[in-house]
C-alpha angles and dihedrals in degrees: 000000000000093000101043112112116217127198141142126250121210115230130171111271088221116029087202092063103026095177099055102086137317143234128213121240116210112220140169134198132208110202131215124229091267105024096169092060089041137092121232127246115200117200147196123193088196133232105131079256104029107130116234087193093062087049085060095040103048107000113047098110083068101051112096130307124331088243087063098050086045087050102043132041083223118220118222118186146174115232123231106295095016143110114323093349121097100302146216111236126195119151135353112277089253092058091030080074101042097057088046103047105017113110126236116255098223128061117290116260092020134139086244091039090057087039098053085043095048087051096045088047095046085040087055106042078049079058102047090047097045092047097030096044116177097354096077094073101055099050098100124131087248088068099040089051089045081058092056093062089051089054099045077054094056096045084064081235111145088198119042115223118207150182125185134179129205102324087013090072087052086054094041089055091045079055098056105040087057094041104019084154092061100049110124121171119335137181125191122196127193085357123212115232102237090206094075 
């Protein structure tokens, strides 16, 4: 997407202590023809995980109807720990792999088996925390909501749109319960039941 504008927004680390450290948000905007005339539509493809920014970036002409994205500069953004924000890291791509898709040794369902898993998973979450740091606290669909509200700020939007996908309707609904007055206009689409 030739058109699309890409920049980072600041937010606190820890919304309890907003004044202890601050993350950076990727986002990216697809104008419209007239953006200056024109409301903005942020958007999250879902995951948890998925980048909006990417969406904006490689895949706009997918999203929606071309009425919408005439209508709309879409925002695209990465939440907290993901993509080109400020990340979780845990292992190197190569061994990233290899803790996802490698098989146990051992028989499945086996003592062995549950023990080998237990100890790659504990082994992993050691790695995320040592290479991530503080960071890894702090990514939890409440802040990233709470990021939302910073963007829709930024924007200079007084009501925040919004579509969001799977784990994006969770995040939506985070939205609205902490900002239920600057809800604009919101579509949720395979929604999450926050209850489970």
């Amino acid at each position: 997407n030739t058109n699309a504008r890409c920049g980072f927004i600041q937010v606190p680390l820890d919304w309890n202590k907003p004044g202890a450290g601050a993350i950076k948000i990727a986002v990216a905007i697809n104008p419209t023809a007239n953006p200056e005339n024109s409301p903005y539509l942020l958007m999250n493809p879902g995951g948890p995980g998925g980048s909006g920014r990417d969406w904006v970036l490689k895949y706009i002409t997918s999203l929606g109807t071309q009425k919408m994205r005439d209508s709309y500069n879409i925002v695209g953004f990465d939440p907290r720990g993901v993509g080109a924000s400020t990340p979780v890291k845990c292992y190197t791509v190569e061994r990233n792999k290899m803790f996802l898709y490698d098989s146990s040794p051992y028989e499945l369902g086996s003592e062995q088996d549950i023990n080998f898993s237990k100890k790659a998973i504990k082994d992993f979450g050691k790695a995320c925390l040592k290479n991530t740091g503080a960071v890894l606290g702090h990514v939890d669909t409440q802040s990233a909501a709470k990021d939302m509200d910073i963007i829709r700020a930024v924007l200079g939007s007084k009501k925040l749109n919004y579509l969001g996908f799977s784990y994006g309707t969770l995040l939506g609904l985070t939205y609205a319960a902490y900002f239920p007055k600057n809800v604009g206009r919101f579509v949720l689409d395979g929604v999450v039941d926050p209850t489970v």
